[in-house]
Short mmCIF file of C-alpha atoms and ligand atoms in Angstrom, two decimals:
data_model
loop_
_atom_site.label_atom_id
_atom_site.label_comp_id
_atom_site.label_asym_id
_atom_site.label_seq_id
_atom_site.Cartn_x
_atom_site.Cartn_y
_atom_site.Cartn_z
CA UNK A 15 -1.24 26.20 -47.74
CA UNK A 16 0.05 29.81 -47.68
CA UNK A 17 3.47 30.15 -47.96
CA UNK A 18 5.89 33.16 -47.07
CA UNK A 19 8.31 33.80 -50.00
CA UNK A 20 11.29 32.76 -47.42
CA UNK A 21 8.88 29.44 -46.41
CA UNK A 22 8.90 28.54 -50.15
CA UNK A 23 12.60 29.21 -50.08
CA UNK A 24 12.82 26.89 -47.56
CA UNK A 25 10.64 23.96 -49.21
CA UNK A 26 12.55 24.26 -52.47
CA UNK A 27 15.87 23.68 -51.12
CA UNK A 28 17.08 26.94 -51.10
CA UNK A 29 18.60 26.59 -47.44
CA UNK A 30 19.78 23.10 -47.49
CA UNK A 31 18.49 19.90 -47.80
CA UNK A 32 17.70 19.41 -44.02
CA UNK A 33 15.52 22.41 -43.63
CA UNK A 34 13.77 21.28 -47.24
CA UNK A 35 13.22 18.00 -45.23
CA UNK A 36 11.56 19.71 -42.17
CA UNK A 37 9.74 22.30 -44.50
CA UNK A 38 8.25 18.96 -46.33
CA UNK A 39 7.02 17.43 -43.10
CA UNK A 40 5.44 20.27 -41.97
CA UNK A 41 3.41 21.21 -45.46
CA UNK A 42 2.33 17.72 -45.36
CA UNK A 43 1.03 17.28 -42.19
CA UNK A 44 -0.31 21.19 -42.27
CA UNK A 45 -2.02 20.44 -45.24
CA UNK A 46 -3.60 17.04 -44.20
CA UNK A 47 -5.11 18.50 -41.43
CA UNK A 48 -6.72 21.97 -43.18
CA UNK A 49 -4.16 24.47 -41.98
CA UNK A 50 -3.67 27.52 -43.89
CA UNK A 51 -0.71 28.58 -43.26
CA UNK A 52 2.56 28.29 -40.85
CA UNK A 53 2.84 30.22 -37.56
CA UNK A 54 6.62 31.33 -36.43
CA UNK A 55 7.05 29.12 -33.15
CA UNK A 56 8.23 31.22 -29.78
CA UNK A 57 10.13 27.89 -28.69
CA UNK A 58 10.69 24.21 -28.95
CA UNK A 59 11.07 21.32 -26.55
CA UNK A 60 12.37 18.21 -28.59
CA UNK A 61 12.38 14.32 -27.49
CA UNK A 62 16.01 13.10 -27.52
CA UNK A 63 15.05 9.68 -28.74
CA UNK A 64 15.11 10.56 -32.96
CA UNK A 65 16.59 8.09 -35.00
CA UNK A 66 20.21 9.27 -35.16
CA UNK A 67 19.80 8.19 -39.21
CA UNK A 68 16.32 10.84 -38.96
CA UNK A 69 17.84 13.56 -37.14
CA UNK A 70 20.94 13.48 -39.67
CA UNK A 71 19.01 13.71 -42.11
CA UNK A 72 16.20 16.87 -40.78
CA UNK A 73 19.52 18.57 -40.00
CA UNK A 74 21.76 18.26 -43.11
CA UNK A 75 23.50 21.52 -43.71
CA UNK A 76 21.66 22.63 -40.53
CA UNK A 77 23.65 25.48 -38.96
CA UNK A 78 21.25 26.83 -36.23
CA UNK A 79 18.20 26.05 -35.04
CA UNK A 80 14.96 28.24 -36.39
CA UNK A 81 13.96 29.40 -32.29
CA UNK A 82 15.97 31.12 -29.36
CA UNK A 83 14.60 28.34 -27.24
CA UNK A 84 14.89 24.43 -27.65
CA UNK A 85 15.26 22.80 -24.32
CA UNK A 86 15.13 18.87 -24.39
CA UNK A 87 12.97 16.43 -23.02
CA UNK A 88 14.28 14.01 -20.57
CA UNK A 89 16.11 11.07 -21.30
CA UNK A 90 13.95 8.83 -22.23
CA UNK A 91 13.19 4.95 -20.40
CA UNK A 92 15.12 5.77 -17.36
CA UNK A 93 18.15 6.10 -18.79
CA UNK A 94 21.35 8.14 -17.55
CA UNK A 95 24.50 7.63 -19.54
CA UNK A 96 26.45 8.07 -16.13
CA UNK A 97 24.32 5.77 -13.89
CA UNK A 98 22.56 3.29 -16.34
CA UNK A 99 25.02 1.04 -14.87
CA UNK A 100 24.73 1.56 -11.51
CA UNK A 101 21.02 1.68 -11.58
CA UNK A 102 20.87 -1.64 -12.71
CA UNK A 103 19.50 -1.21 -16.45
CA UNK A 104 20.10 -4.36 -19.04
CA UNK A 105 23.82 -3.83 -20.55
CA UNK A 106 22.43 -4.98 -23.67
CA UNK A 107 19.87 -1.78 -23.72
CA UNK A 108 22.62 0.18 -22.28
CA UNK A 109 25.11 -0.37 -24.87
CA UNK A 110 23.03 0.59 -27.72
CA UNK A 111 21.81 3.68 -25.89
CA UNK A 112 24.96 4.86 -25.30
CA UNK A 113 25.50 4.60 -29.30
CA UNK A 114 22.68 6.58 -29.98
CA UNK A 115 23.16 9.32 -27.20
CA UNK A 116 26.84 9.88 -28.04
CA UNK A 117 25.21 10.45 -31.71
CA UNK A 118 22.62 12.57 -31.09
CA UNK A 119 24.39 14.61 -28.61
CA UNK A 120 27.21 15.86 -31.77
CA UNK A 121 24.53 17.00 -33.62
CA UNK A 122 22.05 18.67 -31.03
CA UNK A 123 25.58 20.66 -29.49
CA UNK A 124 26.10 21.89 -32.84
CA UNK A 125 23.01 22.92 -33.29
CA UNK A 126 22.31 24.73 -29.73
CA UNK A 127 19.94 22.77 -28.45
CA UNK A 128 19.51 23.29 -24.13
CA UNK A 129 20.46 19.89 -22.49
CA UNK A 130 17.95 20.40 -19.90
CA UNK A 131 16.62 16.82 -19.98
CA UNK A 132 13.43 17.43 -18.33
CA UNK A 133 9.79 16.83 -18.73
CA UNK A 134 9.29 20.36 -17.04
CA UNK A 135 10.85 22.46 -19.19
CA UNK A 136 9.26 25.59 -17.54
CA UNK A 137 11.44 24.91 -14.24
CA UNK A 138 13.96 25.71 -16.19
CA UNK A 139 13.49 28.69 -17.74
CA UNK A 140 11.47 27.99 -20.95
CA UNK A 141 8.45 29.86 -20.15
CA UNK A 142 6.18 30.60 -23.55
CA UNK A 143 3.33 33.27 -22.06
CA UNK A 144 -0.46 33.43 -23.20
CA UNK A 145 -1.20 33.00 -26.85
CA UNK A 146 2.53 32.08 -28.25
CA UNK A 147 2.89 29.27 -30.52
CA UNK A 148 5.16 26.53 -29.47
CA UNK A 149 6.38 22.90 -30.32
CA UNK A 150 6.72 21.29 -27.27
CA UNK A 151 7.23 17.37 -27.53
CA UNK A 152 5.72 15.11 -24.02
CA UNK A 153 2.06 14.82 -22.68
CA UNK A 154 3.24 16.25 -19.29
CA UNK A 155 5.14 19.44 -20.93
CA UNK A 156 2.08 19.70 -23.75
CA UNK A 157 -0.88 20.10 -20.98
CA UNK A 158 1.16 22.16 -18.64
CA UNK A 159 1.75 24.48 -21.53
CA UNK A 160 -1.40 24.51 -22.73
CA UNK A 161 -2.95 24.48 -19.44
CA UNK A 162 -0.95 26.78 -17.28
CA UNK A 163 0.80 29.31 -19.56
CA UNK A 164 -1.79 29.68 -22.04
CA UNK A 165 0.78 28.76 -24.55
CA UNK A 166 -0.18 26.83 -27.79
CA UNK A 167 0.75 23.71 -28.43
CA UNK A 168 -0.69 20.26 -30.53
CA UNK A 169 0.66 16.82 -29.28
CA UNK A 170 3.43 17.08 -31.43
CA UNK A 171 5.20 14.06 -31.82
CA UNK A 172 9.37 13.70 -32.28
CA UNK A 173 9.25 14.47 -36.04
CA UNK A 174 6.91 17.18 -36.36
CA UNK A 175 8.87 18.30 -33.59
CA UNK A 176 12.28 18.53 -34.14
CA UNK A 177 10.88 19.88 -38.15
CA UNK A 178 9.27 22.99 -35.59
CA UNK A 179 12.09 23.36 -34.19
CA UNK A 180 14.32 23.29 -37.14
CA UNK A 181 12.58 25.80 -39.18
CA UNK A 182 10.91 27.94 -36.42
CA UNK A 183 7.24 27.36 -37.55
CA UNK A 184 4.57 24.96 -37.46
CA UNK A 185 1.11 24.65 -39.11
CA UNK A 186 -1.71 26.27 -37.71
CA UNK A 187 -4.19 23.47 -36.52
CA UNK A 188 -5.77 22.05 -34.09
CA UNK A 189 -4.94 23.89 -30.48
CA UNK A 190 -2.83 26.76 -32.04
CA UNK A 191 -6.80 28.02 -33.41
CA UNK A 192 -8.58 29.71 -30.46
CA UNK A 193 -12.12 27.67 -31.37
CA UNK A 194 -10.03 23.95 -30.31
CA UNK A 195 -9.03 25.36 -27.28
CA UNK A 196 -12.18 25.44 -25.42
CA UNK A 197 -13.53 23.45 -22.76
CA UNK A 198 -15.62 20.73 -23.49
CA UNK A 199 -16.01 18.56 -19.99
CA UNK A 200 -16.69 20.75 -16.58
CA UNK A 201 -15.46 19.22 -13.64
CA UNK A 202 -16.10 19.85 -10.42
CA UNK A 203 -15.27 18.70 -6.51
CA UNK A 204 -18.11 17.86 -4.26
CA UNK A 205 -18.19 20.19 -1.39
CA UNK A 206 -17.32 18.05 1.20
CA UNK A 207 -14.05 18.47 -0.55
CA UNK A 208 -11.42 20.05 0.85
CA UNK A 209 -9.06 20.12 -1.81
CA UNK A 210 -5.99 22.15 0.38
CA UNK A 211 -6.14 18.82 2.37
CA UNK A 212 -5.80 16.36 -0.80
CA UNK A 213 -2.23 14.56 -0.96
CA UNK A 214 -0.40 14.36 -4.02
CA UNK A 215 -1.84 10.66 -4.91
CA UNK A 216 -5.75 11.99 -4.58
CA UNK A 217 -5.20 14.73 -6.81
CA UNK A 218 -3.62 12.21 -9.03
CA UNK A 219 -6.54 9.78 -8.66
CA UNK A 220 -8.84 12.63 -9.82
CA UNK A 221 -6.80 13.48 -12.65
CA UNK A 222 -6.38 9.80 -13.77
CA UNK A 223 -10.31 9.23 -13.12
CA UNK A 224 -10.94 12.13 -15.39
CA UNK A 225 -8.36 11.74 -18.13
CA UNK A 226 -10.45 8.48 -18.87
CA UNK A 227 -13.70 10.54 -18.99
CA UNK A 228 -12.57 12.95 -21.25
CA UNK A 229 -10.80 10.73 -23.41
CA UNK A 230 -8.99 13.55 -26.08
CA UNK A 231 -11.55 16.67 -24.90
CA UNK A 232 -10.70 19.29 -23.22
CA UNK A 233 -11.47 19.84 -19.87
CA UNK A 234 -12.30 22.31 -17.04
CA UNK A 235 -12.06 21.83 -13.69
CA UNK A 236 -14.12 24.93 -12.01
CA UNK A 237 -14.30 25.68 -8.17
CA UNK A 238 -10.71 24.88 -7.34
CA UNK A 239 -8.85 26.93 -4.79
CA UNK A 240 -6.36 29.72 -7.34
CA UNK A 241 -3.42 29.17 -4.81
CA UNK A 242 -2.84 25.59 -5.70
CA UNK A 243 1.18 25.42 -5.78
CA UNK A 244 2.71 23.96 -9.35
CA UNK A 245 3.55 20.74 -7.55
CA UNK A 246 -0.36 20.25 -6.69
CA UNK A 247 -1.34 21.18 -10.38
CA UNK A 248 0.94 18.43 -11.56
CA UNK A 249 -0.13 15.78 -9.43
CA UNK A 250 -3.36 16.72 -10.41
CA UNK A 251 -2.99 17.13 -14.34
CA UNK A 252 -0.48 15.39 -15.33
CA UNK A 253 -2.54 12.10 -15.13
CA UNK A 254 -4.97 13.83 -18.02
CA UNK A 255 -3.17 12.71 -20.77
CA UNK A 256 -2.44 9.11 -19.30
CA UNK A 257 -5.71 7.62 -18.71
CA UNK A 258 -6.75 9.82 -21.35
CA UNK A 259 -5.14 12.08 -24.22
CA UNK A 260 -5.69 15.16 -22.79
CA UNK A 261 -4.00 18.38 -24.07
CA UNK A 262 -5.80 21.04 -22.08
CA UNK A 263 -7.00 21.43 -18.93
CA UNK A 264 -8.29 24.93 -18.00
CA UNK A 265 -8.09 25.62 -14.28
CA UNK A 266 -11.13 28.90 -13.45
CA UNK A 267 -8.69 31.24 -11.76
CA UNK A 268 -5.54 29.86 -13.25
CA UNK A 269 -5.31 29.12 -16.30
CA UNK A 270 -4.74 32.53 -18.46
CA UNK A 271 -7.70 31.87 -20.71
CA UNK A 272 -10.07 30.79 -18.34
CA UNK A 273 -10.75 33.90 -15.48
CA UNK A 274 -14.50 32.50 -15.57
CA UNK A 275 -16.32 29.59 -16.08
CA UNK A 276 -17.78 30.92 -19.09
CA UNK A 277 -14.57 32.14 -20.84
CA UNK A 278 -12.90 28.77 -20.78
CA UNK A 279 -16.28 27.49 -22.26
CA UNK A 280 -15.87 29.58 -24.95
CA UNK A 281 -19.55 30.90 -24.42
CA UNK A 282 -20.52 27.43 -24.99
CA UNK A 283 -22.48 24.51 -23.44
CA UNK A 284 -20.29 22.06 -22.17
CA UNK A 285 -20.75 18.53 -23.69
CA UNK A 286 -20.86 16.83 -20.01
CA UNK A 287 -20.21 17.92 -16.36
CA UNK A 288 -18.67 15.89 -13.64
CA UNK A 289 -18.84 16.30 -9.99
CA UNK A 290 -16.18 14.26 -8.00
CA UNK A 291 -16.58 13.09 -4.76
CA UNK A 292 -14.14 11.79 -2.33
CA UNK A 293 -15.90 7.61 -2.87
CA UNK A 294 -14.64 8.55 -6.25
CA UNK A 295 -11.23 9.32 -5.06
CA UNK A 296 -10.91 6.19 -3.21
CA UNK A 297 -11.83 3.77 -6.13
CA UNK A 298 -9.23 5.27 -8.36
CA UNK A 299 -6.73 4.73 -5.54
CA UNK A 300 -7.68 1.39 -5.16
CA UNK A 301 -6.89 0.44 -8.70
CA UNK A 302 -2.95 0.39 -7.56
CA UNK A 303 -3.41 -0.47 -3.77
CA UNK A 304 -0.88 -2.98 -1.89
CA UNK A 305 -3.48 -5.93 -1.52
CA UNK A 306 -1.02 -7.91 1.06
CA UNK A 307 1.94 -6.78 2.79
CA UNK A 308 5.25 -6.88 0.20
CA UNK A 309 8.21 -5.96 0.00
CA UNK A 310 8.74 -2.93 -2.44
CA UNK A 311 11.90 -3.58 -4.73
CA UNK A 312 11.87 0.21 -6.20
CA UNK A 313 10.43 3.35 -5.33
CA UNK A 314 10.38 5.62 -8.52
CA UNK A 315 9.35 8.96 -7.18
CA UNK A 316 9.64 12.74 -9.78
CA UNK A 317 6.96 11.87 -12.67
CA UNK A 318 6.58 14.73 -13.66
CA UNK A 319 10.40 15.88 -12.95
CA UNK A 320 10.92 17.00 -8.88
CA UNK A 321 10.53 20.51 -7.83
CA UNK A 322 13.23 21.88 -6.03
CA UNK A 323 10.97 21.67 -3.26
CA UNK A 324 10.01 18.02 -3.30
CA UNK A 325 14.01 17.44 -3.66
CA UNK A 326 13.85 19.40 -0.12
CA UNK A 327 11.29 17.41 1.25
CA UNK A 328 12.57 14.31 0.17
CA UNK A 329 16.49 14.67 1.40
CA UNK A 330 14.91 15.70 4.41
CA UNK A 331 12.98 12.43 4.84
CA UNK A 332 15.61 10.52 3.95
CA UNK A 333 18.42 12.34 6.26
CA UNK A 334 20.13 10.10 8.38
CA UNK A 335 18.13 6.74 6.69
CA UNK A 336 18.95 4.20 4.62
CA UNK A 337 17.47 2.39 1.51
CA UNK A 338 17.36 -1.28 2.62
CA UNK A 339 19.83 -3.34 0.90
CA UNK A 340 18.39 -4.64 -2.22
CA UNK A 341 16.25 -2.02 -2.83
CA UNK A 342 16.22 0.84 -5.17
CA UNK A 343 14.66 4.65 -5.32
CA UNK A 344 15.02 7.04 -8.03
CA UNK A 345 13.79 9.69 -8.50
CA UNK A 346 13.49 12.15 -11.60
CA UNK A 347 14.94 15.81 -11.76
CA UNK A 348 15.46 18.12 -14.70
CA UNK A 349 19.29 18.56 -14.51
CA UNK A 350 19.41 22.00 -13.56
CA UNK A 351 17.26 21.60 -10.48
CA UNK A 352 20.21 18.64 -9.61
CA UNK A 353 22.69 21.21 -10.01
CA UNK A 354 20.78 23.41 -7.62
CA UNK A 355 19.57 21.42 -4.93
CA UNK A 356 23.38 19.83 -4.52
CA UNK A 357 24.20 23.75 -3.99
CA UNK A 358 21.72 23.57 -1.72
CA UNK A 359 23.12 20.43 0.13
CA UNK A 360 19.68 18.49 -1.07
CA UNK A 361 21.28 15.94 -3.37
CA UNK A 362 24.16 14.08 -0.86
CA UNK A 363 21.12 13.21 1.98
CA UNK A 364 19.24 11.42 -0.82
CA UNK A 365 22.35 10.15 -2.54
CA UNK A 366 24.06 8.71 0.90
CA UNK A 367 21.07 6.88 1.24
CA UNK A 368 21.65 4.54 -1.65
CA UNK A 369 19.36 6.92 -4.04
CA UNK A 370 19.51 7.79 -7.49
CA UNK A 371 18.55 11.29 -9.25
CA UNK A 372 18.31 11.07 -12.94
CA UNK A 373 16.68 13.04 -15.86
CA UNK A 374 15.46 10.76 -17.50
CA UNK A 375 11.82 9.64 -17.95
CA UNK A 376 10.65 8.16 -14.64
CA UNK A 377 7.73 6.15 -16.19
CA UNK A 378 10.46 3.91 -18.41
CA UNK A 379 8.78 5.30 -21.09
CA UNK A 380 9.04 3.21 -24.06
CA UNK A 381 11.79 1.11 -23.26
CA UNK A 382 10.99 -0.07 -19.71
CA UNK A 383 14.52 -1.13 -19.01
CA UNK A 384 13.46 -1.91 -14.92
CA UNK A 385 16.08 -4.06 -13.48
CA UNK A 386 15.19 -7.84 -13.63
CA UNK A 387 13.97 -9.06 -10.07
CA UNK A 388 11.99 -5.93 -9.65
CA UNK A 389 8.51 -7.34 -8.85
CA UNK A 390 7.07 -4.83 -7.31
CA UNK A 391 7.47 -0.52 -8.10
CA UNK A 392 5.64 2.10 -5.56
CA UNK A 393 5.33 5.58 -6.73
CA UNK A 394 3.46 8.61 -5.86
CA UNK A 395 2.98 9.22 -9.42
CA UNK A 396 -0.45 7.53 -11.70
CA UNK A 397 1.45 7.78 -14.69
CA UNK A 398 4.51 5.75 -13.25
CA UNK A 399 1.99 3.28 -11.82
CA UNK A 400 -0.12 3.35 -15.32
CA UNK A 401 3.21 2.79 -17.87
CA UNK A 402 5.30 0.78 -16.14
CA UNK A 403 2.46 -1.71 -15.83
CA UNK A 404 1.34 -1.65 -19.23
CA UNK A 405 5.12 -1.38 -20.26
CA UNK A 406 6.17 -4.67 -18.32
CA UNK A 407 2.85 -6.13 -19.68
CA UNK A 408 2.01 -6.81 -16.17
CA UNK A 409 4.73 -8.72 -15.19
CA UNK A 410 5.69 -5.71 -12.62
CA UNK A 411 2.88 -4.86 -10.28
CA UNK A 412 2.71 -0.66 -9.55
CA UNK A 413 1.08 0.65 -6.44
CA UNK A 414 0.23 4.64 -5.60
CA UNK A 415 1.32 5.39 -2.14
CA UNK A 416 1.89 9.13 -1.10
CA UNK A 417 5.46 10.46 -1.22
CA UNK A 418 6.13 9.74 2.31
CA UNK A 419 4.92 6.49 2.75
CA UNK A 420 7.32 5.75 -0.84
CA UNK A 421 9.89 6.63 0.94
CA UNK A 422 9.05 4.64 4.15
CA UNK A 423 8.73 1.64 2.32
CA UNK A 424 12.48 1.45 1.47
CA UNK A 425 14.15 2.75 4.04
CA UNK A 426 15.90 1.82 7.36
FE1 F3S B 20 8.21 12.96 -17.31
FE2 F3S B 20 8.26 10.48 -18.17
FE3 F3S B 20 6.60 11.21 -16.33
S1 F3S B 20 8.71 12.23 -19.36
S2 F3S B 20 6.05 13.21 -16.96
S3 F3S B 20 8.81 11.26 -16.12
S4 F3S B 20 6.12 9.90 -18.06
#
């Protein structure tokens, strides 16, 4: 691999041992996978769930971080250091948590990283445009990213990651190269489609139906309407890399590299095209449908993190209700949009009611800490319903029900 005279600086020890470490990573991995040389990153978005004993070590003699721009990644498995508690999670998982927060949390305030502790970074204010390298760390943040900015990012995971972030560069493979980034899979929606009147659990079930289609290729869906509002485009990408590992999604009319079919094709011929109709729709749906009448035990609602609009919506569902005793409902929010929507008056409606708004990662992801007696979790969300299934090995049953009815289902 090419090296800049101040990269080799870097890789020899020259700044410290933790920016040799990161430098080392990085060569390695660049090199195993053909990249030529390193690419100066225009921000980071890092997974606080490193190893305290790792990130020590990547950040020995550390004294700033190599971008303007690190926000952090939600919490990860539910967990809020102020409301673990409260929410029910095991002690045992809290307590050694709580160890490995407290430690992580010196290093990244020394360092400068954002505590933003979302999965939507771009809500709060990292926003990479078209054609800037990144590091961005979670399958939701990746594919919006890629997807919706036209920034570049790979599927980083947390140690190629925080070694981006670190040093400010990563290689330059896989969909930081124009050639990976172009669609392979064309998707359409039948016509007797109306996708303005979809709800935010059938443009899930499309996205979840066509993650597993596309497995790890990129996709394009062609034909949609170019007002869809961010909260749609989540709902309806966000499953992608779920069912599937998606990292791109190009939206004809949206996404910045795709203002025709034929540029987000790259010129090319697409492997496979898909046309959805709404029969398909309805058998995604019923792979989490309520078979009998139960009683839900949680409602886990912001996967990916709440708009401030759904925050809105929801207090305003929930105003003047209750969640039945017994019951839970949380919902996830990056923790600026908490600050704002309690300015707003959004936050005491839904926390009156018995609710809980965390940033943490909604789906449990990888911990699933769910409190025991929880039998039964509804969510609007297909990768809630998708992980904490596989998560509680099927012990908890998921279902998809629209926002609304979620919040029906709990509430007096
Ligand atoms: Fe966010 Fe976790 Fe869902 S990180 S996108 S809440 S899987």
């Amino acid at each position: 691999m090419n090296l800049t005279q101040e990269e080799q600086d870097m890789l020899s020890g020259k700044r410290g041992p933790g920016i040799q470490k990161c430098m080392e990573i990085l060569v390695k991995v660049g090199e195993a996978f053909g990249a030529k040389r390193l690419v100066p990153i225009r921000s980071a978005h890092t997974m606080p769930k490193e190893p305290p004993t790792l990130l020590e070590e990547m950040t020995e003699g550390v004294t700033s971080l190599g971008v303007n721009i690190c926000t952090q990644h939600a919490l990860m498995s539910a967990f809020d250091p102020e409301k673990a508690e409260e929410m029910g999670l095991h002690p045992v998982f809290i307590e050694n948590e709580l160890k490995d927060y407290q430690k992580r949390d010196e290093i990244y305030k020394r360092l400068g990283f954002y505590p933003t502790n979302t999965c939507m970074p771009m809500l709060v204010g990292n926003v990479p445009l078209k054609d800037q390298h990144i590091s961005w760390i979670g399958s939701g943040a990746q594919i919006f990213a890629n997807s919706l900015l036209g920034a570049r990012t790979n599927r980083d995971g947390v140690v190629m990651n925080l070694a981006a972030a670190i040093t400010g560069r990563t290689p330059e493979m896989g969909l930081h190269l124009k050639e990976n980034r172009y669609a392979q899979i064309v998707v359409t929606l039948d016509t007797e489609i109306d996708v303005n009147s979809l709800s935010d659990i059938d443009l899930g079930a499309i996205g979840y139906m066509v993650g597993k289609i596309a497995k790890n290729r990129n996709v394009v869906f062609d034909g949609l309407p170019n007002d869809m509002d961010l909260d749609h485009l989540k709902y309806l990408i966000a499953p992608l890399s779920t069912s599937g590992s998606v990292a791109i999604c190009h939206i004809v009319g949206i996404t910045p590299e795709a203002s025709s079919l034929d540029e987000a094709l790259g010129g090319n011929k697409p492997e496979e095209s898909i046309c959805i109709n709404y029969s398909d729709i309805v058998k995604e749906l019923s792979l989490f449908k309520l078979q009998e009448k139960k009683d839900i035990d949680l409602v886990i609602l912001g996967c990916p993190h709440a708009s401030i609009e759904e925050l809105k919506f929801v207090s305003g569902l929930l105003y003047g209700k209750q969640i039945i005793t017994g019951r839970r409902f949380w919902m996830g929010v990056p923790s600026q949009q908490y600050y704002l929507a309690r300015k707003m008056g959004h936050v005491e409606g839904i926390e009156q009611a018995g609710g809980y708004l965390i940033s943490s990662c909604m789906a449990t992801v990888p911990d699933n800490p769910i409190p025991e007696g929880v039998k039964l979790v509804a969510t609007n969300s297909f990768k809630v319903a998708h992980y904490v299934k596989a998560l509680s090995k099927g012990n908890i049953k998921t279902v998809v029900l629209t926002l609304k009815d979620c919040i029906k289902s709990i509430t007096v």
